[in-house]
PDB file of C-alpha atoms in Angstrom:
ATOM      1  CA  UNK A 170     -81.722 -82.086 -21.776  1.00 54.00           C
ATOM      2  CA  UNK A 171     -77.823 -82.688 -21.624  1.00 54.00           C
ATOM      3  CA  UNK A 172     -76.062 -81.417 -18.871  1.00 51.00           C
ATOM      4  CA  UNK A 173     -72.299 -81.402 -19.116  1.00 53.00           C
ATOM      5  CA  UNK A 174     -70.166 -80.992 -15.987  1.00 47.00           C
ATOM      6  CA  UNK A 175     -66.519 -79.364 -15.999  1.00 54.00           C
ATOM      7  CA  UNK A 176     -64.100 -82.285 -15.214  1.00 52.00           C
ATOM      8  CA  UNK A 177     -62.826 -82.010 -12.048  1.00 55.00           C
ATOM      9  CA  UNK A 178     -59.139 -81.039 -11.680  1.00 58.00           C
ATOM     10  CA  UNK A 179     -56.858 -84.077 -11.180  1.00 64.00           C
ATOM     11  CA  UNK A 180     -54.075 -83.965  -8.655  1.00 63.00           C
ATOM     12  CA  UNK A 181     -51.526 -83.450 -11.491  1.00 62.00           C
ATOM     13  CA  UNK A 182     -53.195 -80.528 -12.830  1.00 62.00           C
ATOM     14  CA  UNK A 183     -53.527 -78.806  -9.313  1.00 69.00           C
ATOM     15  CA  UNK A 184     -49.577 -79.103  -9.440  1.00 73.00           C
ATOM     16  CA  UNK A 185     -49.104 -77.988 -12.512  1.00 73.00           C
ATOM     17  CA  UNK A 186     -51.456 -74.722 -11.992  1.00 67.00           C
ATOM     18  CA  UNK A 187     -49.305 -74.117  -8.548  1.00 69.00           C
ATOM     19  CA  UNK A 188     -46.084 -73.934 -10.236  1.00 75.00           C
ATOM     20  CA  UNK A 189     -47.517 -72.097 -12.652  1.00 71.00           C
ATOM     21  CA  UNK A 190     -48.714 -69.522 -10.139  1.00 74.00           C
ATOM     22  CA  UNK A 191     -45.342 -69.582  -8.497  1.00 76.00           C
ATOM     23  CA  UNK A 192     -43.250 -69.085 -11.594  1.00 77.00           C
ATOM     24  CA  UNK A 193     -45.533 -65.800 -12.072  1.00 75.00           C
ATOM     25  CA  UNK A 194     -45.008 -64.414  -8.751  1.00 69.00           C
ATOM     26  CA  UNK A 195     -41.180 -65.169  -8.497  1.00 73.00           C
ATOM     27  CA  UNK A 196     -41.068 -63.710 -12.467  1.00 74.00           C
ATOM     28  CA  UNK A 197     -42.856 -60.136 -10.922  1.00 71.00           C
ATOM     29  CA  UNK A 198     -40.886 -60.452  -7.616  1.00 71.00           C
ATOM     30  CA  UNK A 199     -37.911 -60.688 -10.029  1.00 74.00           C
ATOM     31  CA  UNK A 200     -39.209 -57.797 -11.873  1.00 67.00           C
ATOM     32  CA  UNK A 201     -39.998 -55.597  -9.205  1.00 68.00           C
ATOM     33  CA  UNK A 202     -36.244 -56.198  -7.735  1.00 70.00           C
ATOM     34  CA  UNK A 203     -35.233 -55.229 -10.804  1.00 66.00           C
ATOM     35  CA  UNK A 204     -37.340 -52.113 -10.712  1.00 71.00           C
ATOM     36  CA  UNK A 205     -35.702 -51.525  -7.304  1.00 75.00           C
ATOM     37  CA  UNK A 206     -32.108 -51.641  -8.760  1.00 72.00           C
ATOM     38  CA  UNK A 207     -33.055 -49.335 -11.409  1.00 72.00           C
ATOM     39  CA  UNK A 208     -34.643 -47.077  -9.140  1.00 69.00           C
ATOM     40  CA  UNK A 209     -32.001 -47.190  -7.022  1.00 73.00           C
ATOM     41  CA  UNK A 210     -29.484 -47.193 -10.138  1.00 70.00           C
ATOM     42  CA  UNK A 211     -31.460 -43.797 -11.026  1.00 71.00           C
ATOM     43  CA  UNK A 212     -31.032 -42.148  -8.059  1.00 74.00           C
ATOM     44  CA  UNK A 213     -27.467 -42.478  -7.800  1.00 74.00           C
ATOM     45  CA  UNK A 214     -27.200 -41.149 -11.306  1.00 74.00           C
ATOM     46  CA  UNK A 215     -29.086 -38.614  -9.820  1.00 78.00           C
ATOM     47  CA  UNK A 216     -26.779 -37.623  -7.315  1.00 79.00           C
ATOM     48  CA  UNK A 217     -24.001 -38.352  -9.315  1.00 77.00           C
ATOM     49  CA  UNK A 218     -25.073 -35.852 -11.831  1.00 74.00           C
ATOM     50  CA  UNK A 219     -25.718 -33.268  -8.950  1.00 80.00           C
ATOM     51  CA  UNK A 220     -22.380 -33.426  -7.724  1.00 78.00           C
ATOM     52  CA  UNK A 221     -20.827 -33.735 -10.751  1.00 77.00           C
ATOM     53  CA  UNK A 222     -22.909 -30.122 -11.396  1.00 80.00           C
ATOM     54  CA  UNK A 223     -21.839 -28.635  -7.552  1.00 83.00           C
ATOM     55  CA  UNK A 224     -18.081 -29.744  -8.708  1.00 79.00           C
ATOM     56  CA  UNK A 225     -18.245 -27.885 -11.642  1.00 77.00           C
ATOM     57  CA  UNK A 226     -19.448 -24.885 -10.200  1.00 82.00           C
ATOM     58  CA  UNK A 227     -17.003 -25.159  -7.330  1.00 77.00           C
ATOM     59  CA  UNK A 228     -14.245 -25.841  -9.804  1.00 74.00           C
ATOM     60  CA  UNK A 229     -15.398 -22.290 -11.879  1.00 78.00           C
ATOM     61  CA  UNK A 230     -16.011 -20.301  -8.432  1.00 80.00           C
ATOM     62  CA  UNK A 231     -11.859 -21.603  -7.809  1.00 75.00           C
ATOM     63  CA  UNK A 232     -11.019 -20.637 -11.556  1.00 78.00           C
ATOM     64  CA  UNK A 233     -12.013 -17.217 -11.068  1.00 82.00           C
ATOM     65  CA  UNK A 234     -10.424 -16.882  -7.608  1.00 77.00           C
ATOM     66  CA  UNK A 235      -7.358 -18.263  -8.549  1.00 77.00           C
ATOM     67  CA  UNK A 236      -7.420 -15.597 -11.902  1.00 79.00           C
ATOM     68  CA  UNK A 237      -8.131 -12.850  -8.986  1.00 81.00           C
ATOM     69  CA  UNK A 238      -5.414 -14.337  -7.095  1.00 70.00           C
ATOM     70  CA  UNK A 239      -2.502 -14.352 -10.056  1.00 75.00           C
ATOM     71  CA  UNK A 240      -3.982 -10.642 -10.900  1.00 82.00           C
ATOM     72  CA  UNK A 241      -3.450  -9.429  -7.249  1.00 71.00           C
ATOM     73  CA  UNK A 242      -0.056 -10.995  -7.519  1.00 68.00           C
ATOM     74  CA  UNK A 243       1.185  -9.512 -10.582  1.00 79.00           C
ATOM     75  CA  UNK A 244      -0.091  -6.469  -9.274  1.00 79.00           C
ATOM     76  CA  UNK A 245       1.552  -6.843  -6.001  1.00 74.00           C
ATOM     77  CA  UNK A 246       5.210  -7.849  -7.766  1.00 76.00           C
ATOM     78  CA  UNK A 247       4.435  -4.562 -10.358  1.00 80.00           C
ATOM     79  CA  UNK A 248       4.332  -2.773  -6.960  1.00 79.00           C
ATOM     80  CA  UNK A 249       7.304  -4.443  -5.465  1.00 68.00           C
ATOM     81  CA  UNK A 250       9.043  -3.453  -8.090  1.00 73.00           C
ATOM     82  CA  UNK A 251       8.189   0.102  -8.050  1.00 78.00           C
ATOM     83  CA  UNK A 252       8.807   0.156  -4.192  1.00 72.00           C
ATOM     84  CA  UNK A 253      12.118  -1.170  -4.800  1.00 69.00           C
ATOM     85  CA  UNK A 254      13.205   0.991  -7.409  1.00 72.00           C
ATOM     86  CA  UNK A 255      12.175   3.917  -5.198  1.00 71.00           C
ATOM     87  CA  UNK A 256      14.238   2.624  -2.322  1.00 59.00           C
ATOM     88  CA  UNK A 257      17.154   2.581  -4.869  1.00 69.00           C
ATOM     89  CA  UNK A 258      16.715   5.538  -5.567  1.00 71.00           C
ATOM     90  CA  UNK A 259      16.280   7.022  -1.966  1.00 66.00           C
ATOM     91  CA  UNK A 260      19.367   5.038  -1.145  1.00 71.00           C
ATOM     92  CA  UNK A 261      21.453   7.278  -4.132  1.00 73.00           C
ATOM     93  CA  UNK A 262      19.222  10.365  -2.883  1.00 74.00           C
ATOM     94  CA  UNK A 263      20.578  10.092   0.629  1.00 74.00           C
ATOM     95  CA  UNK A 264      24.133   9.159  -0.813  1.00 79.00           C
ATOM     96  CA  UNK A 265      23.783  12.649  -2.161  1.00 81.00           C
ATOM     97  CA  UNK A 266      21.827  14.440   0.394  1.00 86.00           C
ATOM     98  CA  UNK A 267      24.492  14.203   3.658  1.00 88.00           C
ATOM     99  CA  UNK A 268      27.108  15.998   1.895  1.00 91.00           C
ATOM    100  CA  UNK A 269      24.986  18.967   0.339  1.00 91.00           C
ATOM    101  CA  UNK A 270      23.688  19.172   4.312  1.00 92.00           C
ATOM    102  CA  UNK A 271      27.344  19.149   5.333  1.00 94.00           C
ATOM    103  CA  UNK A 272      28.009  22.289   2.895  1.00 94.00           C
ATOM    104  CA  UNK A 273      24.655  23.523   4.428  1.00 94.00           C
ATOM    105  CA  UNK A 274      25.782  23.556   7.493  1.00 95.00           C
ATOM    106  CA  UNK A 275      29.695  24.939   6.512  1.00 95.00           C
ATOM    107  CA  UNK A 276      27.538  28.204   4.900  1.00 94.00           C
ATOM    108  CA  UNK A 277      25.404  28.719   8.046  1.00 94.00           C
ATOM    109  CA  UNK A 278      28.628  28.500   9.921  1.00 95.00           C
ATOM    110  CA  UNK A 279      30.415  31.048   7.787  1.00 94.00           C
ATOM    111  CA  UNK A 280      27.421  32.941   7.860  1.00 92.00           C
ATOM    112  CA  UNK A 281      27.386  33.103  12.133  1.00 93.00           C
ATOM    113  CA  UNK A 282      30.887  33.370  11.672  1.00 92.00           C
ATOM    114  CA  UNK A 283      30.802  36.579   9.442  1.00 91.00           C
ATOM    115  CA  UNK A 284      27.529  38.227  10.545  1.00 92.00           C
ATOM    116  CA  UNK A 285      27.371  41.104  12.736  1.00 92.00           C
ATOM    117  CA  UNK A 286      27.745  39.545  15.956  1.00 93.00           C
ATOM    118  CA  UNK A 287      24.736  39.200  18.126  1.00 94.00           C
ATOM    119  CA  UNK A 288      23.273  36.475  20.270  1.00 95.00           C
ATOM    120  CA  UNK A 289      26.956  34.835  19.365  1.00 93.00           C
ATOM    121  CA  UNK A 290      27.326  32.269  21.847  1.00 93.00           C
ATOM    122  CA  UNK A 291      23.662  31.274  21.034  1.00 95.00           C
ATOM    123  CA  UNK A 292      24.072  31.212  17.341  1.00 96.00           C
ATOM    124  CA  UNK A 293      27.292  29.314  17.885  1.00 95.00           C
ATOM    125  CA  UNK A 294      25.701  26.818  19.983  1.00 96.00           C
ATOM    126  CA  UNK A 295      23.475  26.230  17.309  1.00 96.00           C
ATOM    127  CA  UNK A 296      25.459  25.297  14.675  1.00 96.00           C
ATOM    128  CA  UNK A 297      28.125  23.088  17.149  1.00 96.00           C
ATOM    129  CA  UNK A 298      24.833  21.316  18.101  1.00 97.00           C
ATOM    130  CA  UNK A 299      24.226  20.441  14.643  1.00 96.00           C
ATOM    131  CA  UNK A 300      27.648  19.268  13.681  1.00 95.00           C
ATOM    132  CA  UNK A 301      27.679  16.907  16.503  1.00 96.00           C
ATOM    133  CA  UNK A 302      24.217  15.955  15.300  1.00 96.00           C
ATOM    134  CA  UNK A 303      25.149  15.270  11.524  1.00 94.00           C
ATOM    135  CA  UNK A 304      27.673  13.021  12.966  1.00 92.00           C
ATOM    136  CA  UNK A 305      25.218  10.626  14.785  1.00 93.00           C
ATOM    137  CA  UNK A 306      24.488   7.520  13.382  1.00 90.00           C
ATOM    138  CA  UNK A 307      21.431   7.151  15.349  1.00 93.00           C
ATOM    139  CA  UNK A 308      19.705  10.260  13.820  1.00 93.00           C
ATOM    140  CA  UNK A 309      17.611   9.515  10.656  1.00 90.00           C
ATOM    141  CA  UNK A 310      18.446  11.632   7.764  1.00 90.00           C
ATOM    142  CA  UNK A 311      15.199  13.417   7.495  1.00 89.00           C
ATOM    143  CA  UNK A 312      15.393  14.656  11.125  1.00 94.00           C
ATOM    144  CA  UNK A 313      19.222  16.052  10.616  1.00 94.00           C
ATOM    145  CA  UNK A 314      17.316  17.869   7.479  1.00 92.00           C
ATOM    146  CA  UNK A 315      14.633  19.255   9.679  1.00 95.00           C
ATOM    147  CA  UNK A 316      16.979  20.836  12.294  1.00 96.00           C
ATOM    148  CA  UNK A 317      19.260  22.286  10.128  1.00 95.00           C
ATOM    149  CA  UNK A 318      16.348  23.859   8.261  1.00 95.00           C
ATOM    150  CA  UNK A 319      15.054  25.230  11.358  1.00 96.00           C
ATOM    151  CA  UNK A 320      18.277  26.654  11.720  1.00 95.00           C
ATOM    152  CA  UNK A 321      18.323  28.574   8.788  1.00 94.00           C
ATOM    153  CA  UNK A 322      14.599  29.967   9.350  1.00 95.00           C
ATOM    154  CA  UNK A 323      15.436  31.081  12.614  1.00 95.00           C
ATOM    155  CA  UNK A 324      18.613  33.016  10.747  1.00 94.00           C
ATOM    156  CA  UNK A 325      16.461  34.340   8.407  1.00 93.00           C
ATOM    157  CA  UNK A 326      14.118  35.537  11.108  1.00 94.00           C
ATOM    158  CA  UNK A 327      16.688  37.698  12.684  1.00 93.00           C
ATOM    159  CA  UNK A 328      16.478  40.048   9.218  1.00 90.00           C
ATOM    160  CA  UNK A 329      13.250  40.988   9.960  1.00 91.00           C
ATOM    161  CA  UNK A 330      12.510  41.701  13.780  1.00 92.00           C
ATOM    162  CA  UNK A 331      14.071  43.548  16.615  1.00 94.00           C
ATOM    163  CA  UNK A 332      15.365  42.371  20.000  1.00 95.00           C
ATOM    164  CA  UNK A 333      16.958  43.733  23.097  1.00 96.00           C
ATOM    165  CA  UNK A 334      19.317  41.609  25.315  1.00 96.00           C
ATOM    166  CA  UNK A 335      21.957  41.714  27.768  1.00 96.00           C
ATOM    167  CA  UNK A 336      25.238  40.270  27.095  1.00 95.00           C
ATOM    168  CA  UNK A 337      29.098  40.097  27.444  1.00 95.00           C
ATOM    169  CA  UNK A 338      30.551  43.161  25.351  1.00 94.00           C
ATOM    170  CA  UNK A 339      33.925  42.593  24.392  1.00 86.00           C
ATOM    171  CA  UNK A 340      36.094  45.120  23.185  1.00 76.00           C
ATOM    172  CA  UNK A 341      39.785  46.331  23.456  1.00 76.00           C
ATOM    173  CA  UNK A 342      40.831  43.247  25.709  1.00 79.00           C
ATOM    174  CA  UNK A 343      37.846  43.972  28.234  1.00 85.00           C
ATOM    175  CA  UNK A 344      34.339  42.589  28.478  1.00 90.00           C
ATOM    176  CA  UNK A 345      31.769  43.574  30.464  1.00 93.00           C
ATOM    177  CA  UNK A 346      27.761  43.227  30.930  1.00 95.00           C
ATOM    178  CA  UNK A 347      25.631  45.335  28.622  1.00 97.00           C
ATOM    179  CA  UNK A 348      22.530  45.791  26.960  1.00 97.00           C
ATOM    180  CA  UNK A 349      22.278  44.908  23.130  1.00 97.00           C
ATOM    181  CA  UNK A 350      19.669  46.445  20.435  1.00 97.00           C
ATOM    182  CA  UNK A 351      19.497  44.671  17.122  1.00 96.00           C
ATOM    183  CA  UNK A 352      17.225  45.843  14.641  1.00 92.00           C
ATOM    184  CA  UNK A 353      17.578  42.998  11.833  1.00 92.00           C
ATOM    185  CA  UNK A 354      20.775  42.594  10.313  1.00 89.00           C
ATOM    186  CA  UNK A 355      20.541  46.838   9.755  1.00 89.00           C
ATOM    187  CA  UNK A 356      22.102  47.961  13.155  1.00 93.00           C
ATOM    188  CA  UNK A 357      23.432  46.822  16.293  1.00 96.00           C
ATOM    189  CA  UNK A 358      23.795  48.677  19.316  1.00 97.00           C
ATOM    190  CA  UNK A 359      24.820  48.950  23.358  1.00 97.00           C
ATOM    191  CA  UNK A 360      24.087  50.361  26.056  1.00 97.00           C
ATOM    192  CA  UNK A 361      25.770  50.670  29.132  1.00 96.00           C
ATOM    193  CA  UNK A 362      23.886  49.190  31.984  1.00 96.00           C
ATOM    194  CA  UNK A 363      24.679  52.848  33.722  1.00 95.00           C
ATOM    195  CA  UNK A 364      22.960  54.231  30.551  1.00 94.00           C
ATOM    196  CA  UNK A 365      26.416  56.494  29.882  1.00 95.00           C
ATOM    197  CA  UNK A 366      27.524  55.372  27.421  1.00 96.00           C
ATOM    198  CA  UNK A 367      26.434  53.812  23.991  1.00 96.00           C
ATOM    199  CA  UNK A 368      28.092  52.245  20.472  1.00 95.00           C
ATOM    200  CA  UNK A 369      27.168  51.067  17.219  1.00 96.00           C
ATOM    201  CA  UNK A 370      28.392  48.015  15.542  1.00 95.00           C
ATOM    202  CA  UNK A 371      30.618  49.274  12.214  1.00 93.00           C
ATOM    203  CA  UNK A 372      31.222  46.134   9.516  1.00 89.00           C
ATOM    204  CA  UNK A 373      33.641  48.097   7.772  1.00 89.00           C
ATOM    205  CA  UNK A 374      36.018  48.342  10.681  1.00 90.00           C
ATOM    206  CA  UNK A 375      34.596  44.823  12.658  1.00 90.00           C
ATOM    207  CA  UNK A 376      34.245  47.004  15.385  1.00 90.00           C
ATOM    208  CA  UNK A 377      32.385  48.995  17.978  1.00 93.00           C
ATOM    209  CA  UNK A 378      32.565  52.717  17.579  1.00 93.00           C
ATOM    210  CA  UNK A 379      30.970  54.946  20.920  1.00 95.00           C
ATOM    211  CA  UNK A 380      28.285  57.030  19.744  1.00 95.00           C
ATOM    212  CA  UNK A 381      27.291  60.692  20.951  1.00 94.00           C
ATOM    213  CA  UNK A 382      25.876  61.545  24.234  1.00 94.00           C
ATOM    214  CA  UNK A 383      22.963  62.449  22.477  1.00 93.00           C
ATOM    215  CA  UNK A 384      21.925  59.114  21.042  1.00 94.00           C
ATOM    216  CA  UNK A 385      21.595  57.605  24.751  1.00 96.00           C
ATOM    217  CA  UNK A 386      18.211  58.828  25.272  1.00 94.00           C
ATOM    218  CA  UNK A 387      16.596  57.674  21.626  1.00 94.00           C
ATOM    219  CA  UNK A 388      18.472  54.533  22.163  1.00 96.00           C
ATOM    220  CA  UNK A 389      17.242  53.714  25.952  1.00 95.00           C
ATOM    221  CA  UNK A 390      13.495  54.065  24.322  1.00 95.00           C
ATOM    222  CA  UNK A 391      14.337  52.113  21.437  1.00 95.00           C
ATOM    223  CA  UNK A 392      15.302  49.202  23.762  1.00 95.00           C
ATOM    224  CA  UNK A 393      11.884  49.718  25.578  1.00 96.00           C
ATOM    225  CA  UNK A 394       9.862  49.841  22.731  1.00 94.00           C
ATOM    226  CA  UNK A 395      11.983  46.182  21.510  1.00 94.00           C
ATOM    227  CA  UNK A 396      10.933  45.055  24.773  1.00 94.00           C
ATOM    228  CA  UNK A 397       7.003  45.922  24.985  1.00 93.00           C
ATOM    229  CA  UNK A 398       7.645  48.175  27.463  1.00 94.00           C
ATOM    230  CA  UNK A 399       7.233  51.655  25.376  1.00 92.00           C
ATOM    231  CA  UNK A 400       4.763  52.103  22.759  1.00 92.00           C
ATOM    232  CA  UNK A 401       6.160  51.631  18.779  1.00 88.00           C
ATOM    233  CA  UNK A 402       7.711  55.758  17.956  1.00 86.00           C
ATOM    234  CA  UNK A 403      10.365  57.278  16.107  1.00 88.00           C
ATOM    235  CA  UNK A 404      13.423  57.142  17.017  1.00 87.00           C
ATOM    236  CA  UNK A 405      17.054  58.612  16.013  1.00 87.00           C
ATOM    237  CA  UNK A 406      19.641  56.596  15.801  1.00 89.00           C
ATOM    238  CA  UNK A 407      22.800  56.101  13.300  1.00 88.00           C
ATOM    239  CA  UNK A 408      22.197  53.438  10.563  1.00 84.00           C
ATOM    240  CA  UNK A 409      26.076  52.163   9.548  1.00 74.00           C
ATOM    241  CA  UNK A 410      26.058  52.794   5.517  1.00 64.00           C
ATOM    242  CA  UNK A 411      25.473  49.082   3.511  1.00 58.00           C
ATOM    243  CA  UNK A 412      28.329  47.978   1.582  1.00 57.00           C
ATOM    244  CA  UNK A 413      29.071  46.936  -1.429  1.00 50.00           C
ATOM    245  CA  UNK A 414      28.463  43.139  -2.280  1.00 45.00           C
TER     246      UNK A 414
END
């Protein structure tokens, strides 16, 4: 029988085999710093490619704002527009409004001035009130509109209620303290405060004429029942005939 031993490994060889293993474990150190990189080199694409995706969005989210935004300010210049162009035109509207409330307040002047003549120092008061208000700067148009309107309504009241009242009487140079009836614009009356004698407003003659003794007693209750103090009755009293417009 042959028996053949291996040859034992010579110093060289051992060397050789060393490097050998070295070379192999520097070669997959090498390789597994290059896996590194490229793991690492993958994750940054990663993220880059994430917030490349968040910009995007970001950049579509400020696309559609800023869209919203020039709509809203189109709209708000369209509305700008408008506004101003109504402020134009309230600036010509007030241009024209102060004079028609100047010949306004000329006809409810005329009309105090011409009416049968009750409550005249009020209704005088009135209207000298609102002259010296139409000439205040400081007094917004609207407002001198409002008062002069009241004015009127408070005229046109006077047509269709009655009152009693005491008052200055004036009449052929004298004036003394009586009591007034008005019912509407239809009649005006007095009474002395003695109750002896009475008159009746005539606009024919723009004067007072003195009515019977007999009308003192139907007018005294007509001057309660304008005060409360009498319950509503008939009552006789002359009516002045209306004239022709």
């Amino acid at each position: 029988m042959t028996l053949i031993f291996p040859a034992w490994p010579t110093p060289a060889d051992s060397a050789q085999v060393d490097r050998a293993i070295q070379q192999q474990v520097n070669t997959q150190k090498q390789a597994a710093g290059v896996q590194t990189k490229i793991d690492s080199l993958d994750d940054e694409t990663r993220r880059m490619v994430e917030e490349y995706r968040a910009n995007l969005a970001e950049l579509d989210e400020l696309t559609r704002y800023n869209d919203q935004l020039d709509k809203l300010l189109a709209d708000q210049a369209t509305e700008l527009s408008r506004r101003e162009a109504q402020l134009e035109e309230l600036e010509t509207l007030k241009q024209k409004l102060f004079p028609f409330l100047l010949e306004m307040l000329a006809a409810l002047e005329k009309v105090v001035e011409v009416d049968t003549p009750f409550l005249p120092q009020e209704r005088l008061e009135r209207v000298r009130s609102l002259r010296e208000l139409m000439n205040r700067a400081d007094v917004a148009l609207p407002e001198k509109y409002r008062r002069l309107m009241e004015a009127f309504r408070i005229e046109a009241q006077y047509g269709h209620n009655i009152e009693t009242y005491e008052g200055p009487l004036a009449d052929n140079g004298k004036t003394r303290t009586v009591r007034f009836l008005r019912f509407g614009r239809v009649g005006l009356y007095y009474l002395t405060l003695d109750g002896l004698e009475a008159g009746v407003w005539e606009e024919a003659t723009r004067s007072w004429r003195v009515l019977d003794r007999d009308y003192l007693r139907s007018l005294d209750h007509a001057m309660r029942i304008a005060a409360k103090q009498a319950p509503p009755n008939l009552v006789t009293l002359p009516v002045p005939a209306p004239e022709a417009p």
